[in-house]
GROMACS .gro file of C-alpha atoms in nm:
model
  423
    1MET     CA    1  -3.595  -3.710  15.478
    2LYS     CA    2  -3.606  -3.684  15.865
    3LYS     CA    3  -3.275  -3.693  16.040
    4MET     CA    4  -3.272  -3.997  16.285
    5ASP     CA    5  -3.111  -3.793  16.639
    6TYR     CA    6  -2.887  -4.113  16.717
    7GLN     CA    7  -2.730  -4.138  17.042
    8ASN     CA    8  -2.504  -4.383  17.255
    9VAL     CA    9  -2.741  -4.672  17.494
   10LYS     CA   10  -2.645  -4.455  17.845
   11GLY     CA   11  -2.323  -4.574  17.977
   12THR     CA   12  -2.137  -4.684  17.651
   13GLN     CA   13  -1.946  -4.497  17.448
   14ASP     CA   14  -1.705  -4.430  17.081
   15PHE     CA   15  -1.364  -4.405  17.107
   16LEU     CA   16  -1.253  -4.174  16.806
   17PRO     CA   17  -0.918  -4.315  16.598
   18GLU     CA   18  -0.730  -3.976  16.859
   19ALA     CA   19  -0.857  -4.151  17.168
   20GLU     CA   20  -0.796  -4.542  17.039
   21LEU     CA   21  -0.479  -4.455  17.025
   22ILE     CA   22  -0.417  -4.400  17.387
   23ARG     CA   23  -0.600  -4.706  17.446
   24LYS     CA   24  -0.436  -4.907  17.235
   25ARG     CA   25  -0.111  -4.780  17.392
   26VAL     CA   26  -0.157  -4.898  17.716
   27LYS     CA   27  -0.302  -5.246  17.643
   28ARG     CA   28  -0.005  -5.285  17.466
   29THR     CA   29   0.181  -5.179  17.751
   30LEU     CA   30  -0.079  -5.396  18.041
   31GLU     CA   31   0.054  -5.653  17.759
   32ASP     CA   32   0.380  -5.669  17.740
   33VAL     CA   33   0.418  -5.583  18.102
   34PHE     CA   34   0.200  -5.872  18.155
   35MET     CA   35   0.370  -6.111  17.927
   36LYS     CA   36   0.739  -6.012  18.078
   37TYR     CA   37   0.575  -6.203  18.468
   38GLY     CA   38   0.523  -6.538  18.198
   39CYS     CA   39   0.176  -6.478  18.179
   40LEU     CA   40  -0.018  -6.661  17.892
   41PRO     CA   41  -0.289  -6.478  17.662
   42LEU     CA   42  -0.623  -6.593  17.710
   43GLU     CA   43  -0.987  -6.524  17.511
   44THR     CA   44  -1.360  -6.625  17.701
   45PRO     CA   45  -1.739  -6.592  17.639
   46ILE     CA   46  -1.905  -6.290  17.676
   47LEU     CA   47  -2.193  -6.471  17.652
   48ASN     CA   48  -2.229  -6.699  17.939
   49TYR     CA   49  -2.510  -6.960  18.147
   50THR     CA   50  -2.686  -6.683  18.413
   51GLU     CA   51  -2.594  -7.013  18.640
   52LEU     CA   52  -2.220  -6.952  18.592
   53MET     CA   53  -2.232  -6.558  18.595
   54ALA     CA   54  -2.572  -6.624  18.929
   55SER     CA   55  -2.314  -6.866  19.118
   56LYS     CA   56  -2.238  -6.761  19.491
   57TYR     CA   57  -1.902  -6.764  19.373
   58GLY     CA   58  -1.916  -6.483  19.166
   59GLY     CA   59  -1.966  -6.107  19.200
   60GLY     CA   60  -2.176  -6.163  19.533
   61ALA     CA   61  -2.558  -6.041  19.507
   62GLU     CA   62  -2.452  -5.580  19.437
   63ILE     CA   63  -2.320  -5.693  19.118
   64LEU     CA   64  -2.572  -5.967  19.016
   65GLU     CA   65  -2.856  -5.647  19.048
   66GLU     CA   66  -2.655  -5.489  18.725
   67MET     CA   67  -2.607  -5.766  18.566
   68TYR     CA   68  -2.751  -5.747  18.284
   69THR     CA   69  -2.970  -6.135  18.149
   70LEU     CA   70  -3.150  -6.200  17.842
   71SER     CA   71  -3.264  -6.538  17.656
   72ASP     CA   72  -3.173  -6.693  17.313
   73ARG     CA   73  -3.379  -6.863  17.039
   74GLY     CA   74  -3.385  -7.204  17.247
   75GLU     CA   75  -3.496  -7.008  17.561
   76ARG     CA   76  -3.210  -7.072  17.790
   77ASP     CA   77  -3.123  -6.809  18.037
   78LEU     CA   78  -2.800  -6.639  17.956
   79ALA     CA   79  -2.541  -6.306  18.070
   80LEU     CA   80  -2.300  -6.088  17.979
   81ARG     CA   81  -1.997  -6.146  18.161
   82TYR     CA   82  -2.004  -5.866  18.427
   83ASP     CA   83  -1.586  -5.953  18.539
   84LEU     CA   84  -1.322  -6.186  18.361
   85THR     CA   85  -1.263  -6.367  18.681
   86ILE     CA   86  -1.516  -6.614  18.682
   87PRO     CA   87  -1.492  -6.708  18.282
   88PHE     CA   88  -1.144  -6.772  18.412
   89ALA     CA   89  -1.289  -7.031  18.642
   90LYS     CA   90  -1.483  -7.164  18.472
   91VAL     CA   91  -1.158  -7.230  18.242
   92VAL     CA   92  -1.014  -7.375  18.487
   93ALA     CA   93  -1.239  -7.612  18.629
   94MET     CA   94  -1.329  -7.723  18.328
   95ASN     CA   95  -1.011  -7.845  18.185
   96PRO     CA   96  -0.836  -7.977  18.486
   97GLY     CA   97  -0.499  -8.134  18.200
   98LEU     CA   98  -0.387  -7.747  18.279
   99LYS     CA   99   0.009  -7.697  18.379
  100MET     CA  100   0.024  -7.581  18.762
  101PRO     CA  101   0.089  -7.339  18.819
  102PHE     CA  102  -0.150  -7.144  18.551
  103LYS     CA  103  -0.077  -6.747  18.468
  104ARG     CA  104  -0.315  -6.639  18.230
  105TYR     CA  105  -0.387  -6.217  18.091
  106GLU     CA  106  -0.688  -6.186  18.009
  107ILE     CA  107  -0.819  -5.774  17.790
  108GLY     CA  108  -1.209  -5.785  17.747
  109LYS     CA  109  -1.563  -5.584  17.718
  110VAL     CA  110  -1.759  -5.636  18.069
  111PHE     CA  111  -2.137  -5.491  18.137
  112ARG     CA  112  -2.256  -5.409  18.434
  113ASP     CA  113  -2.627  -5.187  18.482
  114GLY     CA  114  -2.473  -5.011  18.751
  115PRO     CA  115  -2.455  -4.622  18.847
  116ILE     CA  116  -2.179  -4.391  18.597
  117LYS     CA  117  -1.998  -4.164  18.711
  118THR     CA  118  -1.639  -4.043  18.631
  119GLY     CA  119  -1.412  -4.304  18.483
  120ARG     CA  120  -1.753  -4.534  18.509
  121PHE     CA  121  -1.913  -4.689  18.237
  122ARG     CA  122  -2.205  -4.982  18.081
  123GLU     CA  123  -2.009  -5.125  17.918
  124PHE     CA  124  -1.565  -5.115  17.960
  125THR     CA  125  -1.288  -5.310  17.918
  126GLN     CA  126  -1.093  -5.523  18.197
  127CYS     CA  127  -0.735  -5.607  18.215
  128ASP     CA  128  -0.677  -5.844  18.414
  129VAL     CA  129  -0.417  -6.165  18.573
  130ASP     CA  130  -0.540  -6.459  18.694
  131VAL     CA  131  -0.263  -6.694  18.927
  132VAL     CA  132  -0.338  -7.079  19.002
  133GLY     CA  133  -0.153  -7.297  19.153
  134ILE     CA  134   0.040  -7.110  19.431
  135GLU     CA  135  -0.052  -7.090  19.781
  136SER     CA  136   0.268  -6.828  19.899
  137GLN     CA  137   0.224  -6.446  19.978
  138MET     CA  138   0.456  -6.458  19.694
  139ALA     CA  139   0.241  -6.458  19.397
  140GLU     CA  140   0.050  -6.197  19.612
  141ALA     CA  141   0.345  -5.954  19.608
  142GLU     CA  142   0.527  -6.034  19.232
  143LEU     CA  143   0.087  -5.934  19.115
  144MET     CA  144   0.095  -5.572  19.287
  145VAL     CA  145   0.494  -5.521  19.196
  146MET     CA  146   0.365  -5.565  18.849
  147ALA     CA  147   0.051  -5.335  18.894
  148LEU     CA  148   0.322  -5.071  18.973
  149ASP     CA  149   0.564  -5.191  18.677
  150ALA     CA  150   0.267  -5.128  18.434
  151PHE     CA  151   0.183  -4.776  18.565
  152LYS     CA  152   0.578  -4.706  18.572
  153GLU     CA  153   0.503  -4.692  18.214
  154LEU     CA  154   0.238  -4.571  18.141
  155ASN     CA  155   0.329  -4.259  18.370
  156LEU     CA  156   0.087  -4.218  18.653
  157ASP     CA  157   0.167  -4.262  18.970
  158VAL     CA  158  -0.012  -4.519  19.237
  159ILE     CA  159  -0.106  -4.618  19.583
  160ILE     CA  160  -0.186  -5.011  19.606
  161GLN     CA  161  -0.388  -5.047  19.952
  162TYR     CA  162  -0.358  -5.368  20.117
  163ASN     CA  163  -0.573  -5.579  20.327
  164ASN     CA  164  -0.607  -5.962  20.394
  165ARG     CA  165  -1.011  -6.031  20.462
  166LYS     CA  166  -1.011  -6.289  20.701
  167LEU     CA  167  -0.894  -6.033  20.876
  168LEU     CA  168  -1.139  -5.867  20.871
  169VAL     CA  169  -1.420  -6.190  20.921
  170GLY     CA  170  -1.164  -6.281  21.232
  171LEU     CA  171  -1.299  -5.939  21.415
  172LEU     CA  172  -1.640  -5.979  21.284
  173GLU     CA  173  -1.720  -6.323  21.465
  174VAL     CA  174  -1.513  -6.197  21.745
  175LEU     CA  175  -1.763  -5.958  21.773
  176SER     CA  176  -2.045  -6.189  21.754
  177VAL     CA  177  -2.148  -6.117  21.405
  178ASP     CA  178  -2.452  -6.283  21.266
  179LYS     CA  179  -2.231  -6.539  20.971
  180ALA     CA  180  -2.517  -6.467  20.820
  181HIS     CA  181  -2.466  -6.122  20.848
  182VAL     CA  182  -2.058  -6.034  20.831
  183ASN     CA  183  -2.085  -5.983  20.397
  184ASP     CA  184  -2.331  -5.766  20.450
  185VAL     CA  185  -2.134  -5.589  20.728
  186ILE     CA  186  -1.824  -5.574  20.537
  187LEU     CA  187  -2.038  -5.396  20.233
  188THR     CA  188  -2.075  -5.166  20.518
  189LEU     CA  189  -1.712  -5.117  20.655
  190ASP     CA  190  -1.612  -5.080  20.277
  191LYS     CA  191  -1.812  -4.790  20.228
  192VAL     CA  192  -1.599  -4.579  20.549
  193GLU     CA  193  -1.427  -4.354  20.379
  194LYS     CA  194  -1.683  -4.218  20.205
  195ILE     CA  195  -1.944  -4.255  20.487
  196GLY     CA  196  -1.699  -4.168  20.748
  197VAL     CA  197  -1.764  -4.303  21.070
  198GLU     CA  198  -2.072  -4.177  21.140
  199GLY     CA  199  -2.270  -4.308  20.797
  200VAL     CA  200  -2.146  -4.659  20.907
  201ILE     CA  201  -2.250  -4.693  21.250
  202LYS     CA  202  -2.587  -4.576  21.109
  203GLU     CA  203  -2.580  -4.846  20.828
  204LEU     CA  204  -2.549  -5.084  21.042
  205LYS     CA  205  -2.787  -5.022  21.257
  206ASP     CA  206  -3.047  -4.941  20.968
  207LYS     CA  207  -2.897  -5.300  20.873
  208ASP     CA  208  -2.999  -5.443  21.258
  209VAL     CA  209  -2.659  -5.560  21.387
  210PRO     CA  210  -2.621  -5.586  21.714
  211ILE     CA  211  -2.514  -5.294  21.976
  212SER     CA  212  -2.249  -5.498  22.073
  213ALA     CA  213  -2.141  -5.569  21.819
  214ILE     CA  214  -2.200  -5.275  21.651
  215ASP     CA  215  -2.000  -5.103  21.997
  216GLY     CA  216  -1.669  -5.317  21.892
  217ILE     CA  217  -1.675  -5.228  21.518
  218GLU     CA  218  -1.664  -4.872  21.610
  219ARG     CA  219  -1.426  -4.861  21.861
  220PHE     CA  220  -1.199  -5.055  21.514
  221LEU     CA  221  -1.318  -4.777  21.331
  222THR     CA  222  -1.157  -4.520  21.603
  223THR     CA  223  -0.891  -4.650  21.785
  224TYR     CA  224  -0.711  -4.888  21.501
  225GLU     CA  225  -0.317  -4.827  21.463
  226ASP     CA  226  -0.162  -5.078  21.241
  227SER     CA  227  -0.219  -5.461  21.140
  228SER     CA  228  -0.106  -5.516  21.545
  229PHE     CA  229  -0.430  -5.402  21.611
  230PHE     CA  230  -0.575  -5.751  21.562
  231GLU     CA  231  -0.284  -5.907  21.773
  232ARG     CA  232  -0.520  -5.928  22.023
  233TYR     CA  233  -0.762  -6.117  21.916
  234LYS     CA  234  -0.498  -6.378  21.803
  235HIS     CA  235  -0.713  -6.625  22.028
  236ASN     CA  236  -0.940  -6.658  21.632
  237SER     CA  237  -0.820  -6.878  21.391
  238LEU     CA  238  -0.908  -6.660  21.096
  239ILE     CA  239  -0.743  -6.369  21.233
  240GLN     CA  240  -0.383  -6.591  21.292
  241GLU     CA  241  -0.377  -6.666  20.996
  242GLY     CA  242  -0.450  -6.316  20.850
  243LEU     CA  243  -0.195  -6.159  21.024
  244ALA     CA  244   0.065  -6.478  20.923
  245GLU     CA  245  -0.046  -6.414  20.532
  246LEU     CA  246   0.038  -5.948  20.610
  247GLU     CA  247   0.392  -6.087  20.761
  248GLU     CA  248   0.489  -6.304  20.561
  249LEU     CA  249   0.406  -6.060  20.219
  250GLN     CA  250   0.527  -5.701  20.394
  251THR     CA  251   0.833  -5.954  20.473
  252TYR     CA  252   0.835  -5.914  20.042
  253LEU     CA  253   0.709  -5.575  19.976
  254ASP     CA  254   0.999  -5.424  20.234
  255TYR     CA  255   1.249  -5.696  20.042
  256LEU     CA  256   1.182  -5.512  19.686
  257GLU     CA  257   1.130  -5.165  19.829
  258VAL     CA  258   0.781  -5.123  19.712
  259SER     CA  259   0.644  -5.025  20.078
  260ASP     CA  260   0.602  -4.674  19.969
  261GLN     CA  261   0.376  -4.760  19.745
  262CYS     CA  262   0.177  -5.057  19.940
  263VAL     CA  263   0.080  -4.969  20.205
  264PHE     CA  264  -0.196  -5.193  20.480
  265HIS     CA  265  -0.540  -5.050  20.468
  266PRO     CA  266  -0.682  -5.148  20.745
  267PHE     CA  267  -1.101  -5.070  20.663
  268LEU     CA  268  -1.032  -5.185  20.249
  269ALA     CA  269  -1.281  -5.468  20.281
  270ARG     CA  270  -1.402  -5.542  19.895
  271GLY     CA  271  -1.726  -5.619  19.931
  272LEU     CA  272  -1.716  -5.878  19.778
  273GLU     CA  273  -1.783  -6.244  19.878
  274ILE     CA  274  -1.556  -6.441  19.604
  275TYR     CA  275  -1.266  -6.303  19.761
  276THR     CA  276  -1.098  -6.477  20.095
  277GLY     CA  277  -0.781  -6.336  20.168
  278THR     CA  278  -0.533  -6.074  20.079
  279ILE     CA  279  -0.686  -5.795  19.904
  280TYR     CA  280  -0.595  -5.460  19.715
  281GLU     CA  281  -0.667  -5.153  19.533
  282ILE     CA  282  -0.486  -4.983  19.296
  283PHE     CA  283  -0.556  -4.591  19.329
  284LEU     CA  284  -0.368  -4.274  19.203
  285SER     CA  285  -0.148  -4.093  19.403
  286ASP     CA  286  -0.266  -3.769  19.294
  287GLN     CA  287  -0.683  -3.874  19.402
  288THR     CA  288  -0.744  -3.693  19.087
  289ILE     CA  289  -1.019  -4.010  19.030
  290LYS     CA  290  -1.129  -4.107  19.345
  291SER     CA  291  -1.244  -4.445  19.247
  292SER     CA  292  -0.977  -4.703  19.223
  293ILE     CA  293  -0.800  -4.738  18.898
  294GLY     CA  294  -0.748  -5.144  19.013
  295SER     CA  295  -0.795  -5.403  19.201
  296GLY     CA  296  -0.812  -5.752  19.309
  297GLY     CA  297  -0.754  -6.033  19.521
  298ARG     CA  298  -0.711  -6.372  19.670
  299TYR     CA  299  -1.058  -6.605  19.622
  300ASP     CA  300  -0.948  -6.987  19.695
  301ASN     CA  301  -1.304  -7.084  19.694
  302ALA     CA  302  -1.447  -7.021  19.363
  303ILE     CA  303  -1.322  -7.237  19.130
  304GLY     CA  304  -1.336  -7.616  19.344
  305GLY     CA  305  -1.703  -7.405  19.387
  306LEU     CA  306  -1.775  -7.400  19.084
  307VAL     CA  307  -1.623  -7.748  19.000
  308GLY     CA  308  -1.939  -7.879  19.287
  309THR     CA  309  -1.676  -8.002  19.584
  310ASN     CA  310  -1.494  -7.860  19.859
  311GLU     CA  311  -1.151  -7.870  19.669
  312THR     CA  312  -0.906  -7.563  19.692
  313PHE     CA  313  -0.705  -7.424  19.374
  314SER     CA  314  -0.494  -7.133  19.483
  315THR     CA  315  -0.597  -6.882  19.371
  316VAL     CA  316  -0.515  -6.438  19.305
  317GLY     CA  317  -0.524  -6.187  19.121
  318ILE     CA  318  -0.584  -5.864  18.983
  319SER     CA  319  -0.830  -5.562  18.737
  320PHE     CA  320  -0.666  -5.271  18.586
  321GLY     CA  321  -0.966  -5.101  18.389
  322LEU     CA  322  -0.923  -4.973  18.038
  323ASP     CA  323  -1.150  -4.646  18.069
  324VAL     CA  324  -1.074  -4.543  18.429
  325ILE     CA  325  -0.660  -4.531  18.267
  326TYR     CA  326  -0.742  -4.366  18.020
  327THR     CA  327  -0.945  -4.115  18.174
  328ALA     CA  328  -0.653  -4.078  18.384
  329LEU     CA  329  -0.397  -3.996  18.104
  330GLU     CA  330  -0.667  -3.776  17.959
  331ARG     CA  331  -0.693  -3.536  18.252
  332MET     CA  332  -0.329  -3.526  18.211
  333ASP     CA  333  -0.335  -3.475  17.839
  334GLN     CA  334  -0.121  -3.706  17.715
  335GLN     CA  335  -0.169  -3.727  17.372
  336PRO     CA  336  -0.072  -4.121  17.178
  337ALA     CA  337   0.280  -4.053  16.972
  338ASN     CA  338   0.184  -3.958  16.619
  339GLU     CA  339   0.534  -4.073  16.502
  340GLY     CA  340   0.567  -4.423  16.422
  341LEU     CA  341   0.208  -4.480  16.297
  342THR     CA  342   0.305  -4.394  15.883
  343ASP     CA  343   0.658  -4.422  15.766
  344TYR     CA  344   0.571  -4.324  15.396
  345LEU     CA  345   0.362  -4.109  15.222
  346ILE     CA  346   0.354  -4.140  14.898
  347VAL     CA  347   0.153  -3.863  14.648
  348PRO     CA  348   0.129  -3.950  14.343
  349LEU     CA  349   0.087  -3.703  14.030
  350LYS     CA  350  -0.136  -3.802  13.778
  351THR     CA  351   0.064  -4.215  13.841
  352GLU     CA  352  -0.202  -4.392  14.039
  353LYS     CA  353  -0.083  -4.723  13.955
  354GLU     CA  354   0.283  -4.635  13.964
  355ALA     CA  355   0.243  -4.512  14.371
  356LEU     CA  356  -0.026  -4.800  14.451
  357LEU     CA  357   0.278  -5.081  14.335
  358LEU     CA  358   0.547  -4.829  14.480
  359ALA     CA  359   0.298  -4.822  14.830
  360ARG     CA  360   0.282  -5.232  14.769
  361THR     CA  361   0.710  -5.306  14.709
  362LEU     CA  362   0.728  -5.135  15.100
  363ARG     CA  363   0.461  -5.228  15.238
  364GLU     CA  364   0.576  -5.605  15.147
  365GLN     CA  365   0.905  -5.464  15.358
  366GLY     CA  366   0.732  -5.376  15.670
  367LYS     CA  367   0.661  -5.016  15.591
  368ARG     CA  368   0.354  -4.865  15.712
  369VAL     CA  369   0.239  -4.703  15.351
  370GLU     CA  370  -0.073  -4.410  15.307
  371ILE     CA  371  -0.095  -4.286  14.923
  372GLU     CA  372  -0.246  -3.934  14.894
  373MET     CA  373  -0.512  -3.980  14.737
  374THR     CA  374  -0.739  -3.699  14.689
  375GLY     CA  375  -0.608  -3.503  14.459
  376LYS     CA  376  -0.389  -3.255  14.710
  377LYS     CA  377  -0.188  -2.997  14.621
  378VAL     CA  378   0.212  -3.108  14.714
  379GLY     CA  379   0.216  -2.856  15.032
  380LYS     CA  380  -0.166  -2.967  15.103
  381ALA     CA  381  -0.029  -3.317  15.168
  382LEU     CA  382   0.305  -3.203  15.333
  383ASN     CA  383   0.057  -3.017  15.631
  384ARG     CA  384  -0.075  -3.359  15.651
  385ALA     CA  385   0.202  -3.560  15.673
  386ASN     CA  386   0.317  -3.264  15.960
  387LYS     CA  387   0.012  -3.252  16.161
  388GLU     CA  388  -0.055  -3.652  16.130
  389GLY     CA  389   0.377  -3.650  16.172
  390ILE     CA  390   0.458  -3.887  15.880
  391LYS     CA  391   0.789  -3.951  15.902
  392LYS     CA  392   0.895  -3.928  15.496
  393VAL     CA  393   0.676  -3.818  15.222
  394ILE     CA  394   0.744  -3.904  14.831
  395ILE     CA  395   0.571  -3.698  14.491
  396LEU     CA  396   0.547  -3.935  14.239
  397GLY     CA  397   0.610  -3.708  13.952
  398GLU     CA  398   0.602  -3.873  13.596
  399LYS     CA  399   1.005  -3.691  13.542
  400GLU     CA  400   1.055  -3.940  13.870
  401ILE     CA  401   0.892  -4.222  13.715
  402GLU     CA  402   1.082  -4.207  13.434
  403GLN     CA  403   1.425  -4.188  13.607
  404ASN     CA  404   1.361  -4.456  13.889
  405GLN     CA  405   1.487  -4.172  14.097
  406LEU     CA  406   1.241  -4.109  14.372
  407ILE     CA  407   1.327  -3.790  14.624
  408VAL     CA  408   1.182  -3.843  14.950
  409LYS     CA  409   1.151  -3.589  15.213
  410GLU     CA  410   1.195  -3.639  15.523
  411MET     CA  411   1.016  -3.487  15.720
  412ALA     CA  412   1.150  -3.413  16.088
  413THR     CA  413   1.507  -3.244  15.934
  414GLY     CA  414   1.333  -3.095  15.587
  415GLU     CA  415   1.667  -3.357  15.412
  416GLU     CA  416   1.516  -3.493  15.068
  417VAL     CA  417   1.715  -3.824  15.022
  418GLN     CA  418   1.686  -4.022  14.674
  419MET     CA  419   1.578  -4.357  14.635
  420THR     CA  420   1.612  -4.572  14.359
  421PHE     CA  421   1.367  -4.773  14.247
  422VAL     CA  422   1.241  -4.994  13.914
  423PHE     CA  423   0.898  -4.945  13.759
   0.00000   0.00000   0.00000
């Protein structure tokens, strides 16, 4: 029989137990933090109508190029979700009776047919928190502090870079960049740290951006100092609003004493058209992974856009990439704590039925129990318990059953303790 040469679809991967234990720990840690902040769980479908995912309030042209599309037997146009944000916006749009503010978290798989690199795959898991119904920058401040709390629990040192889209859009208005090209220009600005100022200028010229605008953008990229750069353009209403929001946010961050970990970054653009105000990206402090391990921002127009009205729904969200976090932990050689996965290992010596009964009773008491079913000798069973971090081993022979006295070996100390059990 010919052996099949199986392999994973490019951009997907299997996670064997050792890896999945780490990922489960990350999920549990994030969920615990999310719930501390009053977020409620939500689950949305992976399959969606293409029309929804291709909405102009969705991921923008670059992500739409990476969207997986398909059709069902009824020839309906469907797409796999490429993030959890638009499905969340859909839920709010479909459920007008939701109590506001509404805070939810969701952990689920998303799909993008994009380039593959370290920590980036075509099937990956996002862990999102979104809040709708809060206009104040308190929402952004809380989500940023929540992110710091989460990564502290994961023993990862991070820096959050933040900006405000209104500042960038307002600046491009001042520089007379045509509205139709604003988002395209912002996509290029977002690449400045990857391709440098010269690379940005070249790309803008290739996009036929007017020379006068390019000159202004170059001055911005080379002469800015901090947010005060935008003060000279306060006559622009968007810049006025952006500066006011930035000042409010900075006040909260300063008061909470997290300004050393939350840093204003004037070039941060987050090219997605969905964003309308504050934006942020999270990076490892040691830069062992260059790409962001979390990101988000305010997107006040998405829900109203999906409803088909001009109504504004104050909405802000943050997303953590489980796969890139796992990659970071794997590089740090942070193995899962095996201790605690199994409380008891029962080794039956020709007492298989009694072992099943004992295991069932212990499980009813909330214990995690395994039975050695492969016929291993006692010595090898104890070696297995040591390797796998099993806390206690019960050697179950006929003598112990007759006397209803079990010997429980504590693996951490080597001590033996008696347990009474009636069979």
